[in-house]
Every structure is written in structure tokens, then in C-alpha cells.
Short mmCIF file of C-alpha atoms in Angstrom, two decimals:
data_model
loop_
_atom_site.label_atom_id
_atom_site.label_comp_id
_atom_site.label_asym_id
_atom_site.label_seq_id
_atom_site.Cartn_x
_atom_site.Cartn_y
_atom_site.Cartn_z
CA UNK A 1231 -72.99 -26.26 122.48
CA UNK A 1232 -74.34 -29.70 121.52
CA UNK A 1233 -70.99 -31.30 120.73
CA UNK A 1234 -68.30 -28.76 121.63
CA UNK A 1235 -67.62 -25.76 123.82
CA UNK A 1236 -65.86 -22.40 123.65
CA UNK A 1237 -63.74 -20.78 126.34
CA UNK A 1238 -62.37 -17.24 126.39
CA UNK A 1239 -59.41 -17.43 128.76
CA UNK A 1240 -57.12 -14.79 130.17
CA UNK A 1241 -54.27 -16.16 132.26
CA UNK A 1242 -51.16 -14.60 133.82
CA UNK A 1243 -49.48 -18.02 133.70
CA UNK A 1244 -48.46 -20.29 130.85
CA UNK A 1245 -50.73 -23.11 131.98
CA UNK A 1246 -53.62 -23.30 129.52
CA UNK A 1247 -52.46 -26.67 128.19
CA UNK A 1248 -52.45 -28.15 131.69
CA UNK A 1249 -55.80 -26.62 132.48
CA UNK A 1250 -57.42 -27.92 129.29
CA UNK A 1251 -56.00 -31.40 129.91
CA UNK A 1252 -57.45 -31.42 133.43
CA UNK A 1253 -60.83 -30.09 132.28
CA UNK A 1254 -61.29 -32.48 129.36
CA UNK A 1255 -59.99 -35.51 131.26
CA UNK A 1256 -62.18 -34.83 134.28
CA UNK A 1257 -65.30 -34.35 132.17
CA UNK A 1258 -64.58 -37.39 130.00
CA UNK A 1259 -64.10 -39.61 133.07
CA UNK A 1260 -67.35 -38.33 134.59
CA UNK A 1261 -69.26 -38.77 131.32
CA UNK A 1262 -68.01 -42.31 130.76
CA UNK A 1263 -68.88 -43.31 134.32
CA UNK A 1264 -72.34 -41.73 134.20
CA UNK A 1265 -73.35 -43.30 130.89
CA UNK A 1266 -71.27 -46.50 131.19
CA UNK A 1267 -69.27 -45.81 128.06
CA UNK A 1268 -65.77 -46.72 126.90
CA UNK A 1269 -63.39 -44.97 124.55
CA UNK A 1270 -62.74 -41.34 123.66
CA UNK A 1271 -65.24 -38.60 124.40
CA UNK A 1272 -63.52 -35.70 122.67
CA UNK A 1273 -62.30 -35.79 119.08
CA UNK A 1274 -58.84 -34.35 118.61
CA UNK A 1275 -56.85 -31.77 120.56
CA UNK A 1276 -58.31 -28.42 121.51
CA UNK A 1277 -57.57 -25.44 119.28
CA UNK A 1278 -56.45 -22.09 120.60
CA UNK A 1279 -55.93 -18.65 119.06
CA UNK A 1280 -54.11 -15.73 120.64
CA UNK A 1281 -56.30 -12.63 120.84
CA UNK A 1282 -55.31 -8.99 121.04
CA UNK A 1283 -57.63 -7.90 123.83
CA UNK A 1284 -57.56 -4.21 122.89
CA UNK A 1285 -58.86 -4.89 119.38
CA UNK A 1286 -61.04 -7.98 119.58
CA UNK A 1287 -61.88 -9.02 123.14
CA UNK A 1288 -65.32 -7.40 123.22
CA UNK A 1289 -66.30 -8.60 119.75
CA UNK A 1290 -65.11 -12.16 120.36
CA UNK A 1291 -66.91 -12.35 123.70
CA UNK A 1292 -70.16 -11.28 122.03
CA UNK A 1293 -69.67 -13.76 119.20
CA UNK A 1294 -69.20 -16.64 121.65
CA UNK A 1295 -72.27 -15.66 123.66
CA UNK A 1296 -74.33 -15.48 120.46
CA UNK A 1297 -73.55 -19.07 119.46
CA UNK A 1298 -76.74 -20.66 120.93
CA UNK A 1299 -78.92 -18.06 119.20
CA UNK A 1300 -77.10 -18.43 115.90
CA UNK A 1301 -77.43 -22.23 116.09
CA UNK A 1302 -81.18 -21.99 116.66
CA UNK A 1303 -80.98 -23.65 120.07
CA UNK A 1304 -83.00 -20.85 121.68
CA UNK A 1305 -84.98 -17.85 120.52
CA UNK A 1306 -83.78 -15.69 123.40
CA UNK A 1307 -80.31 -15.82 124.92
CA UNK A 1308 -81.76 -15.40 128.40
CA UNK A 1309 -83.33 -18.85 127.96
CA UNK A 1310 -79.92 -20.50 127.55
CA UNK A 1311 -78.34 -21.34 130.89
CA UNK A 1312 -75.19 -23.10 129.69
CA UNK A 1313 -73.12 -19.99 129.01
CA UNK A 1314 -71.97 -16.99 131.01
CA UNK A 1315 -74.22 -14.52 129.16
CA UNK A 1316 -76.63 -14.40 132.10
CA UNK A 1317 -73.71 -13.65 134.39
CA UNK A 1318 -72.33 -10.89 132.19
CA UNK A 1319 -75.72 -9.19 132.00
CA UNK A 1320 -76.47 -9.50 135.72
CA UNK A 1321 -79.39 -11.89 135.27
CA UNK A 1322 -77.94 -14.32 137.83
CA UNK A 1323 -75.04 -14.74 140.22
CA UNK A 1324 -72.08 -16.37 138.45
CA UNK A 1325 -72.29 -20.17 138.44
CA UNK A 1326 -68.51 -20.31 138.12
CA UNK A 1327 -67.42 -18.57 141.29
CA UNK A 1328 -64.05 -17.44 139.92
CA UNK A 1329 -65.49 -16.07 136.68
CA UNK A 1330 -63.72 -12.75 136.01
CA UNK A 1331 -65.85 -10.51 133.80
CA UNK A 1332 -63.88 -7.34 134.43
CA UNK A 1333 -61.85 -7.47 131.20
CA UNK A 1334 -65.01 -7.12 129.11
CA UNK A 1335 -67.34 -5.15 131.36
CA UNK A 1336 -64.73 -2.53 132.26
CA UNK A 1337 -64.52 -1.65 128.57
CA UNK A 1338 -68.11 -0.41 128.71
CA UNK A 1339 -68.34 1.39 132.05
CA UNK A 1340 -66.74 1.56 135.47
CA UNK A 1341 -70.20 1.08 137.00
CA UNK A 1342 -71.19 -2.59 137.11
CA UNK A 1343 -74.94 -2.21 136.49
CA UNK A 1344 -74.40 0.15 133.62
CA UNK A 1345 -71.73 -2.06 132.02
CA UNK A 1346 -73.99 -5.14 132.31
CA UNK A 1347 -76.82 -3.35 130.52
CA UNK A 1348 -74.50 -2.01 127.85
CA UNK A 1349 -72.98 -5.45 127.26
CA UNK A 1350 -76.39 -7.08 126.84
CA UNK A 1351 -77.38 -4.35 124.41
CA UNK A 1352 -74.09 -4.67 122.50
CA UNK A 1353 -74.52 -8.43 122.10
CA UNK A 1354 -78.10 -8.19 120.81
CA UNK A 1355 -77.25 -5.33 118.46
CA UNK A 1356 -74.63 -7.60 116.91
CA UNK A 1357 -76.79 -10.71 116.57
CA UNK A 1358 -75.67 -11.09 112.94
CA UNK A 1359 -72.00 -10.74 113.80
CA UNK A 1360 -69.73 -12.72 111.48
CA UNK A 1361 -67.06 -14.99 112.91
CA UNK A 1362 -64.15 -12.68 113.82
CA UNK A 1363 -61.78 -15.65 113.97
CA UNK A 1364 -61.90 -15.83 110.19
CA UNK A 1365 -59.76 -12.71 110.27
CA UNK A 1366 -57.10 -14.47 112.31
CA UNK A 1367 -53.57 -14.81 111.01
CA UNK A 1368 -53.08 -18.44 109.94
CA UNK A 1369 -55.39 -19.58 112.77
CA UNK A 1370 -52.67 -18.47 115.17
CA UNK A 1371 -53.64 -15.00 116.30
CA UNK A 1372 -56.34 -12.36 116.00
CA UNK A 1373 -55.54 -8.71 116.50
CA UNK A 1374 -54.44 -5.37 115.21
CA UNK A 1375 -51.96 -4.94 112.40
CA UNK A 1376 -49.22 -4.16 114.92
CA UNK A 1377 -50.09 -7.27 116.95
CA UNK A 1378 -49.97 -9.49 113.85
CA UNK A 1379 -46.71 -7.93 112.67
CA UNK A 1380 -45.14 -8.84 116.01
CA UNK A 1381 -46.21 -12.43 115.50
CA UNK A 1382 -44.99 -12.52 111.90
CA UNK A 1383 -41.63 -11.27 113.12
CA UNK A 1384 -41.41 -14.08 115.64
CA UNK A 1385 -42.34 -16.65 113.02
CA UNK A 1386 -39.66 -15.20 110.75
CA UNK A 1387 -37.09 -15.45 113.51
CA UNK A 1388 -37.87 -19.13 113.89
CA UNK A 1389 -36.74 -19.68 110.31
CA UNK A 1390 -33.71 -17.40 110.35
CA UNK A 1391 -31.95 -18.29 113.58
CA UNK A 1392 -28.27 -18.85 112.79
CA UNK A 1393 -27.43 -20.15 116.24
CA UNK A 1394 -28.95 -23.55 115.41
CA UNK A 1395 -27.77 -24.64 112.00
CA UNK A 1396 -30.37 -27.41 111.71
CA UNK A 1397 -33.35 -25.19 112.55
CA UNK A 1398 -36.53 -25.38 110.48
CA UNK A 1399 -39.36 -22.92 110.26
CA UNK A 1400 -41.96 -23.96 112.81
CA UNK A 1401 -45.42 -22.76 113.67
CA UNK A 1402 -45.79 -20.21 116.42
CA UNK A 1403 -46.67 -22.07 119.62
CA UNK A 1404 -48.44 -20.99 122.76
CA UNK A 1405 -46.14 -20.13 125.65
CA UNK A 1406 -47.62 -22.84 127.84
CA UNK A 1407 -46.99 -25.42 125.12
CA UNK A 1408 -43.32 -24.45 124.86
CA UNK A 1409 -42.92 -24.73 128.62
CA UNK A 1410 -44.65 -28.12 128.56
CA UNK A 1411 -42.24 -29.29 125.85
CA UNK A 1412 -39.14 -28.21 127.80
CA UNK A 1413 -40.54 -29.83 130.94
CA UNK A 1414 -41.30 -33.07 129.11
CA UNK A 1415 -38.05 -33.29 127.17
CA UNK A 1416 -35.91 -33.04 130.29
CA UNK A 1417 -38.29 -34.69 132.76
CA UNK A 1418 -38.42 -31.69 135.05
CA UNK A 1419 -41.14 -29.82 136.90
CA UNK A 1420 -42.37 -26.36 135.95
CA UNK A 1421 -40.86 -25.06 139.18
CA UNK A 1422 -37.44 -26.13 137.87
CA UNK A 1423 -37.95 -23.86 134.86
CA UNK A 1424 -39.04 -20.86 136.88
CA UNK A 1425 -36.40 -21.32 139.59
CA UNK A 1426 -34.11 -18.31 139.96
CA UNK A 1427 -30.98 -20.18 141.00
CA UNK A 1428 -27.83 -18.92 139.31
CA UNK A 1429 -27.05 -20.68 136.04
CA UNK A 1430 -30.49 -22.38 135.73
CA UNK A 1431 -30.09 -23.71 132.20
CA UNK A 1432 -33.74 -24.78 131.95
CA UNK A 1433 -34.83 -21.23 132.66
CA UNK A 1434 -32.42 -19.82 130.07
CA UNK A 1435 -33.45 -22.43 127.50
CA UNK A 1436 -37.14 -21.63 127.98
CA UNK A 1437 -36.61 -17.88 127.75
CA UNK A 1438 -34.69 -18.47 124.52
CA UNK A 1439 -37.49 -20.44 122.84
CA UNK A 1440 -40.31 -18.27 124.18
CA UNK A 1441 -38.63 -15.28 122.55
CA UNK A 1442 -38.40 -17.06 119.19
CA UNK A 1443 -41.40 -19.33 119.00
CA UNK A 1444 -44.23 -17.74 120.99
CA UNK A 1445 -46.26 -14.58 120.48
CA UNK A 1446 -45.11 -13.20 123.81
CA UNK A 1447 -43.36 -9.85 123.85
CA UNK A 1448 -40.25 -9.30 125.94
CA UNK A 1449 -42.47 -7.51 128.45
CA UNK A 1450 -44.88 -10.48 128.60
CA UNK A 1451 -42.04 -12.94 129.13
CA UNK A 1452 -40.56 -10.69 131.78
CA UNK A 1453 -43.84 -10.52 133.69
CA UNK A 1454 -44.15 -14.30 133.54
CA UNK A 1455 -40.63 -14.85 134.90
CA UNK A 1456 -40.45 -11.85 137.21
CA UNK A 1457 -37.83 -10.06 135.11
CA UNK A 1458 -37.37 -6.71 133.42
CA UNK A 1459 -37.91 -6.91 129.65
CA UNK A 1460 -34.33 -5.76 129.07
CA UNK A 1461 -33.07 -8.59 131.28
CA UNK A 1462 -35.04 -11.06 129.14
CA UNK A 1463 -33.40 -9.71 126.00
CA UNK A 1464 -29.94 -10.01 127.54
CA UNK A 1465 -30.64 -13.53 128.84
CA UNK A 1466 -31.74 -14.70 125.39
CA UNK A 1467 -28.68 -13.15 123.76
CA UNK A 1468 -26.32 -14.70 126.30
CA UNK A 1469 -27.87 -18.14 125.87
CA UNK A 1470 -27.44 -17.88 122.11
CA UNK A 1471 -23.74 -17.20 122.68
CA UNK A 1472 -23.55 -19.98 125.27
CA UNK A 1473 -24.81 -22.52 122.73
CA UNK A 1474 -21.83 -21.77 120.52
CA UNK A 1475 -19.26 -22.69 123.16
CA UNK A 1476 -21.17 -25.07 125.44
CA UNK A 1477 -21.92 -28.51 124.02
CA UNK A 1478 -24.52 -29.26 126.69
CA UNK A 1479 -26.49 -26.09 125.98
CA UNK A 1480 -26.30 -26.75 122.24
CA UNK A 1481 -27.55 -30.33 122.56
CA UNK A 1482 -30.40 -29.26 124.85
CA UNK A 1483 -31.44 -26.63 122.33
CA UNK A 1484 -31.34 -29.14 119.47
CA UNK A 1485 -33.44 -31.60 121.44
CA UNK A 1486 -36.00 -28.92 122.22
CA UNK A 1487 -36.06 -27.74 118.62
CA UNK A 1488 -36.79 -31.24 117.34
CA UNK A 1489 -39.74 -31.47 119.69
CA UNK A 1490 -41.03 -28.08 118.51
CA UNK A 1491 -40.79 -29.16 114.86
CA UNK A 1492 -43.19 -32.03 115.55
CA UNK A 1493 -45.95 -29.68 116.71
#
């Protein structure tokens, strides 16, 4: 758009924060150099909302692609080259070589040409689509009732955890943000968190806070760390018990919690 952009990202890793930092910094440096400017280019931190792909992926994708038309920037979406709409409808070869359109197009057909036509038709038939993000839960997540209930449960857990007596109710954070916080608080690399060495306290600490302060299910956390969901549950439970008898674990958890409260 004229002064902002929208991205619909699916990632198997908790690295959106790092990716956004790299993207915005790289563009800002290029823009300042090209136009001989100084100071900030972007205003404020990016905003992100978790999306239940089964309920809202198709609708949200269409809404994003309709932005130029809704803003009156073009009269026909095929005249706007600064989005992936032309790629999704097969009007050009993807400009972004690693653009993965399968999540959306596979919802419409298993035949690429047919799915491209159906997507283009779906978008234009919904030209007056209202912003689906207005239905999001506290600007945190958008999805089915079951999806939102899972998130509410996690938010509730963050205010009811008895294992940290000083705990406050905090906003649900993205999984990549929690990992960034643990990494920053203890001056370690992400590899140190994901390392499978026996007794890796950073790994256990991160699993503990992902369970309580992210929207990730046990299955999601397990896939991220290469674990069975039951093993994640047991690891979280054991770390909660460890905090009660291990001063180091307790202090690390308190330090992490204080950082989370500032978000």
C-alpha cells in the first residue's frame, strides 16, 4: 500500500520476529540510502495476529488482495503489480521465488489452473468483504470458537499459575517472541534453546513459557521441538516441579516472567 504493507505468513519455525526485523531494517537502509534521508522509516513495531487457517485463511487472503481496489488505487486488481494476486491467479510467474500458494489454492482444487481461476473468482465475488480481523479476539487471534477457547485458556493459565507466586496476567505472545525473550535474557543463541542435550534448562524453560503464554498447542510445540505432544506436557510439568526445589530454575523463570510482563 502507499504507507504500509500486509503479509500473510505461514512458518514452521518461531522466527517471524527475526524475519520482520531483517525485512524492515533492510528496506529502511535501502530507502534511506536511495533518497538520502535520515531517521526512522517505519512508525512503530509491526502487529501480528494468529489465524486459524481452517476457518479464515481463504477469507483473509482475499481481503488482503482486495486492499488496492478498496483503497481506490486501481479499478482492476490485475493492474496492481505490487501484490501476489497476479501470482495466485496465474497471470504471471511469482516475483517472489519462494512464494508458497498451496495453503490457499489447495482449498479450492487439486488442479492448479482450476484453483487459480476459482481463487480469482472468489476474490472478485467478495469485493465488498468486511475486515475479518475485526472479529479477532483482543487483536490476538482470529479463528473458530474452539481455536479462540484454546487461546483464552492459555491466557487464563498465565494469570493462575501457582508455581510463580509473583506472576501477573500477561498478554498472549507469539511463540517466536517468547523464544526471542529467553534468548535475549540469557544471552544465548536459538540453537542453545533447541539443543537436545540432557538437562538443557533453556529448552525446558522455553517449553514451560510456550505452553502458558503462546497460542501453540502441545502438538504445535512438539513439532517445533521435535517431540511428542505428551513429552511436551511431561517436560512442562517437570519444570514446574523443578522450580520449587531448584533456586536457579526459579530465578530464571522469574527473570523471564518479568520480561514477558513488559510486552
